[in-house]
Coordinates of C-alpha atoms in Angstrom, one line a residue:
M1020 CA 80.5 67.3 113.8
H1021 CA 84.1 66.7 114.8
I1022 CA 86.7 67.3 112.1
T1023 CA 90.3 66.3 112.6
C1024 CA 93.1 68.5 111.1
R1025 CA 94.8 66.8 108.1
V1026 CA 98.2 68.2 109.3
C1027 CA 98.4 67.7 113.0
G1028 CA 95.3 65.9 114.1
G1029 CA 93.9 68.8 116.1
N1030 CA 90.2 69.9 116.2
V1031 CA 89.0 71.9 113.2
Q1032 CA 86.5 74.6 114.1
E1033 CA 84.2 75.6 111.3
F1034 CA 83.8 79.3 110.5
V1035 CA 82.2 79.7 107.1
D1036 CA 79.7 77.6 105.1
L1037 CA 79.3 78.4 101.3
G1038 CA 76.6 75.9 100.9
H1039 CA 75.8 73.0 98.5
Q1040 CA 78.5 73.2 95.8
T1041 CA 80.0 71.1 93.1
M1042 CA 83.4 70.8 91.5
A1043 CA 84.9 74.2 90.4
N1044 CA 86.5 72.9 87.2
G1045 CA 83.9 70.3 86.5
F1046 CA 82.4 72.0 83.5
L1047 CA 79.5 69.9 82.1
R1048 CA 77.9 69.1 78.9
P1049 CA 74.1 69.5 79.1
E1050 CA 73.5 65.8 79.1
E1051 CA 75.8 65.4 82.1
V1052 CA 73.8 67.6 84.5
D1053 CA 72.0 64.7 86.2
S1054 CA 75.3 63.1 87.3
E1055 CA 76.9 66.1 89.1
Y1056 CA 78.8 65.5 92.3
F1057 CA 77.8 67.8 95.2
F1058 CA 79.3 68.4 98.6
R1059 CA 79.1 71.0 101.4
L1060 CA 81.7 73.7 100.9
A1061 CA 82.6 74.7 104.4
V1062 CA 85.9 75.9 105.9
G1063 CA 87.4 75.7 109.4
M1064 CA 90.7 76.4 111.3
C1065 CA 92.7 73.9 113.3
E1066 CA 92.8 75.0 117.0
L1067 CA 96.3 73.7 117.4
C1068 CA 98.4 74.4 114.2
T1069 CA 96.0 77.1 112.8
M1070 CA 95.8 75.5 109.4
V1071 CA 92.6 76.6 107.5
Q1072 CA 91.1 73.8 105.5
L1073 CA 88.0 72.4 103.9
L1074 CA 85.8 70.3 106.2
E1075 CA 84.8 68.0 103.3
E1076 CA 86.8 67.0 100.3
V1077 CA 86.0 65.7 96.8
P1078 CA 88.1 62.6 96.0
Q1079 CA 91.1 63.6 94.0
H1080 CA 90.4 61.2 91.2
L1081 CA 87.2 63.1 90.5
R1082 CA 89.0 66.4 90.6
Y1083 CA 92.0 65.5 88.3
H1084 CA 91.3 63.3 85.3
D1085 CA 91.7 63.2 81.5
T1086 CA 89.2 66.0 80.8
Y1087 CA 90.5 68.5 83.4
R1088 CA 89.5 72.0 82.2
Y1089 CA 92.1 74.3 83.8
H1090 CA 95.1 75.3 81.6
A1091 CA 97.8 77.4 83.3
S1092 CA 99.1 78.8 80.0
G1093 CA 95.7 80.4 79.2
S1094 CA 96.8 83.9 80.5
E1095 CA 99.6 86.1 79.2
S1096 CA 100.4 87.1 82.8
H1097 CA 100.7 83.5 83.8
R1098 CA 103.0 82.7 81.0
K1099 CA 105.3 85.6 81.9
H1100 CA 105.2 84.8 85.6
F1101 CA 106.2 81.1 85.1
D1102 CA 108.9 81.9 82.6
Q1103 CA 110.4 84.3 85.1
N1104 CA 110.2 81.5 87.8
A1105 CA 112.0 79.1 85.5
R1106 CA 114.8 81.6 84.8
R1107 CA 115.1 82.5 88.5
F1108 CA 115.6 78.8 89.4
M1109 CA 118.2 78.3 86.7
E1110 CA 120.1 81.4 88.0
S1111 CA 119.9 80.6 91.7
E1112 CA 119.4 76.9 92.4
L1113 CA 120.0 74.9 89.3
T1114 CA 123.6 75.8 88.9
G1115 CA 125.4 72.5 89.7
P1116 CA 127.0 70.1 87.1
D1117 CA 123.8 68.2 86.5
P1118 CA 120.9 69.9 88.3
F1119 CA 117.4 68.3 88.5
I1120 CA 114.0 70.0 89.2
V1121 CA 110.7 68.3 89.9
E1122 CA 107.4 70.2 89.5
I1123 CA 104.4 68.8 91.4
G1124 CA 101.3 69.5 89.3
C1125 CA 103.1 70.9 86.2
N1126 CA 99.7 71.3 84.3
D1127 CA 100.3 72.1 80.6
G1128 CA 104.1 72.7 81.1
V1129 CA 103.9 76.5 81.3
M1130 CA 106.9 76.6 83.7
L1131 CA 108.9 73.5 82.7
A1132 CA 108.9 74.4 79.0
T1133 CA 111.5 77.1 79.7
I1134 CA 113.5 74.6 81.7
A1135 CA 113.3 72.0 79.0
Q1136 CA 114.4 74.5 76.3
A1137 CA 117.5 75.3 78.4
G1138 CA 118.4 71.6 78.5
V1139 CA 118.1 71.3 82.3
R1140 CA 117.1 67.9 83.7
H1141 CA 113.5 68.0 84.9
L1142 CA 110.3 66.1 85.5
G1143 CA 106.7 67.2 85.8
V1144 CA 104.4 65.1 87.9
E1145 CA 100.8 65.7 86.7
P1146 CA 97.8 63.5 87.4
A1147 CA 95.5 65.1 84.8
G1148 CA 96.2 63.2 81.6
N1149 CA 95.0 65.8 79.1
V1150 CA 97.1 68.6 80.4
A1151 CA 100.1 66.3 80.9
A1152 CA 99.9 65.5 77.2
L1153 CA 99.9 69.2 76.4
A1154 CA 103.1 69.6 78.5
E1155 CA 104.7 66.8 76.5
T1156 CA 104.1 68.6 73.2
K1157 CA 106.3 71.4 74.6
G1158 CA 109.2 69.1 75.2
V1159 CA 108.5 68.6 78.9
R1160 CA 109.1 65.2 80.5
V1161 CA 106.0 64.2 82.4
L1162 CA 105.0 61.5 84.8
N1163 CA 101.2 61.1 84.7
E1164 CA 100.7 60.3 88.5
F1165 CA 99.7 61.9 91.8
F1166 CA 102.7 63.0 93.8
D1167 CA 103.1 61.1 97.1
L1168 CA 105.8 59.1 99.0
K1169 CA 105.6 56.1 96.6
T1170 CA 105.9 58.3 93.5
A1171 CA 108.8 60.3 95.1
L1172 CA 110.7 57.1 95.9
A1173 CA 110.3 55.9 92.3
I1174 CA 111.5 59.2 90.9
R1175 CA 114.6 59.1 93.3
A1176 CA 115.4 55.6 92.2
E1177 CA 115.4 56.6 88.5
H1178 CA 116.7 60.1 88.5
G1179 CA 118.3 60.8 91.9
R1180 CA 117.5 63.6 94.3
A1181 CA 116.1 66.9 93.2
D1182 CA 117.8 70.3 93.7
V1183 CA 114.4 72.0 93.5
I1184 CA 110.9 70.7 94.1
F1185 CA 108.3 73.2 93.0
G1186 CA 104.6 73.5 93.1
A1187 CA 102.3 76.4 92.0
N1188 CA 98.6 76.4 93.0
T1189 CA 99.1 72.7 93.7
I1190 CA 100.3 72.0 97.2
C1191 CA 97.1 73.4 98.7
H1192 CA 95.1 70.9 96.5
I1193 CA 96.6 67.8 98.1
A1194 CA 94.6 66.4 101.0
G1195 CA 97.2 63.7 101.7
I1196 CA 99.7 66.3 103.0
E1197 CA 101.7 63.9 105.1
S1198 CA 102.5 61.6 102.2
L1199 CA 103.4 64.6 100.1
F1200 CA 105.8 65.9 102.7
L1201 CA 107.3 62.4 103.2
G1202 CA 107.8 62.3 99.5
V1203 CA 109.5 65.7 99.4
E1204 CA 111.8 64.7 102.3
A1205 CA 112.7 61.5 100.5
L1206 CA 113.4 63.2 97.1
L1207 CA 115.0 66.5 98.1
A1208 CA 118.8 66.9 97.9
L1209 CA 120.6 67.8 101.1
D1210 CA 120.9 71.5 100.1
G1211 CA 117.8 71.5 97.9
V1212 CA 114.7 73.7 98.3
F1213 CA 111.0 72.9 98.2
V1214 CA 109.3 76.0 96.8
F1215 CA 105.5 76.5 96.5
E1216 CA 103.3 79.5 95.8
E1217 CA 99.7 79.3 96.8
P1218 CA 96.6 81.4 97.6
Y1219 CA 97.2 83.3 100.8
F1220 CA 94.6 83.3 103.5
G1221 CA 95.5 86.8 104.5
T1222 CA 94.5 88.0 101.0
I1223 CA 91.3 86.0 101.0
V1224 CA 90.3 87.6 104.3
G1225 CA 91.6 91.1 103.4
R1226 CA 89.8 91.2 100.1
T1227 CA 86.8 89.1 100.9
A1228 CA 87.9 86.9 98.1
F1229 CA 85.6 84.0 99.1
D1230 CA 85.6 82.7 95.5
Q1231 CA 89.1 81.4 96.1
I1232 CA 87.4 78.8 98.3
Y1233 CA 86.4 75.7 96.3
D1234 CA 86.9 72.0 96.1
E1235 CA 90.4 71.9 94.7
H1236 CA 91.7 74.2 97.5
I1237 CA 91.9 71.9 100.4
F1238 CA 94.2 74.2 102.5
Y1239 CA 94.4 78.0 102.9
F1240 CA 97.9 78.8 104.0
T1241 CA 99.3 81.5 106.3
V1242 CA 103.0 81.8 107.2
R1243 CA 102.2 80.6 110.7
S1244 CA 100.4 77.5 109.5
V1245 CA 103.1 76.7 106.9
Q1246 CA 105.8 77.1 109.4
A1247 CA 104.0 74.7 111.8
M1248 CA 103.5 72.2 109.0
A1249 CA 107.1 72.4 107.9
D1250 CA 108.3 71.8 111.4
R1251 CA 106.0 68.8 111.9
F1252 CA 107.4 67.1 108.7
G1253 CA 111.1 67.8 109.3
L1254 CA 111.7 70.8 107.1
E1255 CA 112.2 74.5 107.9
L1256 CA 110.5 77.6 106.4
V1257 CA 113.4 79.8 105.3
D1258 CA 111.8 82.4 103.1
V1259 CA 108.5 83.9 102.1
E1260 CA 107.6 86.3 99.3
R1261 CA 104.4 88.1 98.3
I1262 CA 103.6 87.6 94.6
P1263 CA 100.7 89.2 92.6
M1264 CA 99.3 85.9 91.2
H1265 CA 95.6 85.3 91.6
G1266 CA 95.1 88.6 93.4
G1267 CA 97.9 88.1 96.0
E1268 CA 99.7 84.8 96.8
V1269 CA 102.7 83.9 98.9
R1270 CA 105.7 81.9 97.7
Y1271 CA 107.1 79.7 100.5
T1272 CA 110.7 78.3 100.4
L1273 CA 111.4 75.3 102.7
A1274 CA 114.8 73.6 103.2
R1275 CA 116.3 70.9 105.4
P1276 CA 116.8 72.2 109.0
S1277 CA 119.9 74.4 109.5
R1278 CA 120.9 74.2 105.9
R1279 CA 119.8 77.8 105.2
T1280 CA 119.3 80.9 107.3
P1281 CA 115.7 82.1 107.5
T1282 CA 115.2 85.5 106.0
Q1283 CA 113.9 88.6 107.8
A1284 CA 110.8 88.3 105.5
V1285 CA 109.6 85.2 107.5
G1286 CA 109.6 87.1 110.8
D1287 CA 108.1 90.2 109.3
L1288 CA 105.1 88.4 107.8
L1289 CA 104.6 86.4 111.0
A1290 CA 104.4 89.7 112.9
E1291 CA 102.0 91.1 110.4
E1292 CA 99.7 88.1 110.8
R1293 CA 99.7 88.5 114.6
T1294 CA 98.8 92.2 114.2
R1295 CA 96.0 91.3 111.8
R1296 CA 94.8 88.6 114.2
L1297 CA 94.5 86.1 111.3
A1298 CA 94.1 83.2 113.7
E1299 CA 91.4 84.8 115.9
P1300 CA 87.7 84.0 116.0
E1301 CA 86.6 87.6 115.5
T1302 CA 88.5 87.7 112.3
F1303 CA 86.6 84.7 110.9
E1304 CA 83.3 86.1 112.1
R1305 CA 83.9 89.4 110.3
F1306 CA 84.9 87.5 107.2
G1307 CA 81.7 85.5 107.2
N1308 CA 79.7 88.7 107.6
D1309 CA 81.6 90.3 104.7
V1310 CA 80.9 87.3 102.5
E1311 CA 77.2 87.4 103.2
R1312 CA 77.1 91.2 102.4
V1313 CA 78.8 90.7 99.0
R1314 CA 76.3 88.0 98.1
S1315 CA 73.3 90.2 99.1
D1316 CA 74.7 93.2 97.2
L1317 CA 75.6 91.3 94.1
V1318 CA 72.3 89.5 93.7
A1319 CA 70.4 92.8 94.3
L1320 CA 72.5 94.6 91.6
L1321 CA 71.9 91.8 89.0
R1322 CA 68.2 91.8 89.7
K1323 CA 68.0 95.5 89.4
I1324 CA 69.9 95.4 86.0
R1325 CA 67.4 92.8 84.8
A1326 CA 64.4 94.8 86.1
D1327 CA 65.7 97.9 84.3
G1328 CA 65.8 96.0 81.0
S1329 CA 69.6 96.0 80.7
R1330 CA 71.7 93.0 79.8
V1331 CA 74.7 91.5 81.7
V1332 CA 76.9 88.6 80.8
G1333 CA 79.8 86.9 82.6
Y1334 CA 83.4 87.3 81.6
G1335 CA 85.9 84.6 82.4
A1336 CA 85.0 81.1 83.7
P1337 CA 87.7 80.3 86.3
G1338 CA 87.0 77.8 89.0
K1339 CA 86.1 80.8 91.2
C1340 CA 82.9 81.5 89.2
T1341 CA 81.5 78.1 90.3
T1342 CA 81.7 79.2 94.0
V1343 CA 80.2 82.6 93.3
T1344 CA 77.3 81.5 91.1
N1345 CA 76.3 78.6 93.4
Y1346 CA 76.7 80.5 96.7
C1347 CA 74.8 83.5 95.4
G1348 CA 72.1 81.5 93.5
I1349 CA 73.1 83.1 90.2
G1350 CA 71.8 81.2 87.1
P1351 CA 71.1 81.7 83.4
D1352 CA 68.1 83.9 84.4
L1353 CA 70.5 86.6 85.7
I1354 CA 73.7 85.7 83.6
P1355 CA 72.6 84.2 80.3
F1356 CA 76.2 83.1 79.5
V1357 CA 79.8 83.6 80.4
C1358 CA 82.7 84.0 77.9
D1359 CA 86.0 82.2 78.3
S1360 CA 89.0 81.7 76.1
T1361 CA 89.7 78.1 77.1
P1362 CA 88.5 75.9 74.3
S1363 CA 87.8 72.9 76.6
K1364 CA 85.3 75.0 78.6
Q1365 CA 83.4 76.3 75.6
G1366 CA 80.1 74.6 74.9
H1367 CA 79.9 73.4 78.5
L1368 CA 78.0 74.6 81.5
V1369 CA 79.3 76.1 84.7
S1370 CA 79.0 73.4 87.4
G1371 CA 75.9 73.7 89.6
S1372 CA 74.6 77.0 88.2
H1373 CA 74.5 75.6 84.6
I1374 CA 75.4 78.9 83.0
P1375 CA 76.5 78.3 79.4
V1376 CA 80.2 79.0 78.5
R1377 CA 80.8 80.6 75.1
P1378 CA 83.9 81.7 73.3
P1379 CA 85.1 85.3 73.6
E1380 CA 83.7 86.1 70.1
A1381 CA 80.2 85.9 71.7
F1382 CA 81.0 88.8 73.9
A1383 CA 81.7 91.2 71.0
Q1384 CA 78.9 90.0 68.7
E1385 CA 76.5 92.2 70.6
Y1386 CA 78.1 94.0 73.6
P1387 CA 76.1 93.7 76.8
D1388 CA 75.4 96.7 79.0
F1389 CA 77.4 95.1 81.8
A1390 CA 80.0 92.4 82.2
L1391 CA 80.4 90.6 85.5
L1392 CA 84.1 89.9 85.8
F1393 CA 84.7 86.5 87.4
A1394 CA 88.4 86.5 86.3
W1395 CA 89.0 89.6 88.5
N1396 CA 92.6 88.6 89.1
H1397 CA 93.3 89.4 85.4
A1398 CA 91.3 92.6 85.5
D1399 CA 94.0 94.9 84.0
E1400 CA 94.9 92.4 81.2
I1401 CA 91.2 91.8 80.3
M1402 CA 90.1 95.5 80.5
T1403 CA 93.0 96.5 78.2
K1404 CA 92.1 93.7 75.8
E1405 CA 88.4 94.7 75.8
K1406 CA 88.8 98.4 75.5
S1407 CA 86.1 98.4 72.7
F1408 CA 83.5 97.3 75.2
R1409 CA 84.2 100.3 77.4
D1410 CA 84.2 102.6 74.3
A1411 CA 80.8 101.2 73.4
G1412 CA 79.5 102.3 76.8
G1413 CA 79.9 98.9 78.5
R1414 CA 80.5 98.8 82.3
W1415 CA 82.3 96.2 84.4
I1416 CA 80.9 94.7 87.6
L1417 CA 83.4 93.5 90.2
Y1418 CA 82.5 91.9 93.6
I1419 CA 86.0 91.8 95.1
P1420 CA 86.5 93.3 97.7
D1421 CA 82.9 94.6 97.4
V1422 CA 80.3 95.0 94.7
H1423 CA 81.1 97.9 92.5
I1424 CA 80.8 99.1 88.9
I1425 CA 83.6 100.4 86.7

């Protein structure tokens, strides 16, 4: 099967197949089970530009809609991170007489709310109507659309060019990457910056974080592939920064060519990627083997716990848990329910595996012997919050980077 790269048109070589999957944030009501959308969740790398990407994609109108379940404000660490982002932009980039910032995929306004409170001109572009409405309740101005060239031209006509265009865990979701970059180029001010922070493929490989692979994440960026993508679409990668979000992401800063001097960090991370051989076949083969090992170990552990008469439930229902439960074949027989604090997920079923999602109170009603932590990127925050579980003798199960019990 020949797959063409969405960025450069090169040949994409498959390296891992996570099987028959459904939409990560497509939490279902019991009566909706028969209408689930399934696809093959497989990933490959372009032999020319090295962009790692999904081989198949779920249409974006199925992924982002008026009942979208992910709320970026749901975590205290997220709220703090995006507040800091906003203040950083206001101190470094939004300093002119009438600055303007556009956020692609503003979700529930977790970042732009701080911008709005400061009275800075802004616009969030958010295709999911329900979370766009939440952002508006925070005083954020929102355009309920997908971001592309057409949308960008309309924004420029009404508001002028943007000093900052920002995206967090959004740019890697957009399959129509050429139209997105054409839109950025059309909307960005001469000395403006396009900043986005996304899951880093180096982290996914290094931590065997295969659960970061799901339908919404079309692309899996490295510095090398982002630099090639920026060059192709008339921009220049001028800075990179590691950030702790979601277990280890990278923030990329792009600008118009020759308007800013690239930092040493760009060259340093490129050199590190070469040393780690992130674009080499043997790295992908090792990753695939590591993923299979985690699946085998996790299923064996859960079956042993059940055989021993002990009880385990899931904790946290991020999109990642859909990948894990479906790839590993984990259903309600091994995990009777998973707890999550997002009200719109409660009373629903995890896609594909059909594990019920219950509110956090269900966790404490009768503590289990073990809790499988799907939201492992919030481990410190969650374990501090759930100290009583540990005090009662409960133990946490984690599967990143390998299966282990705390």
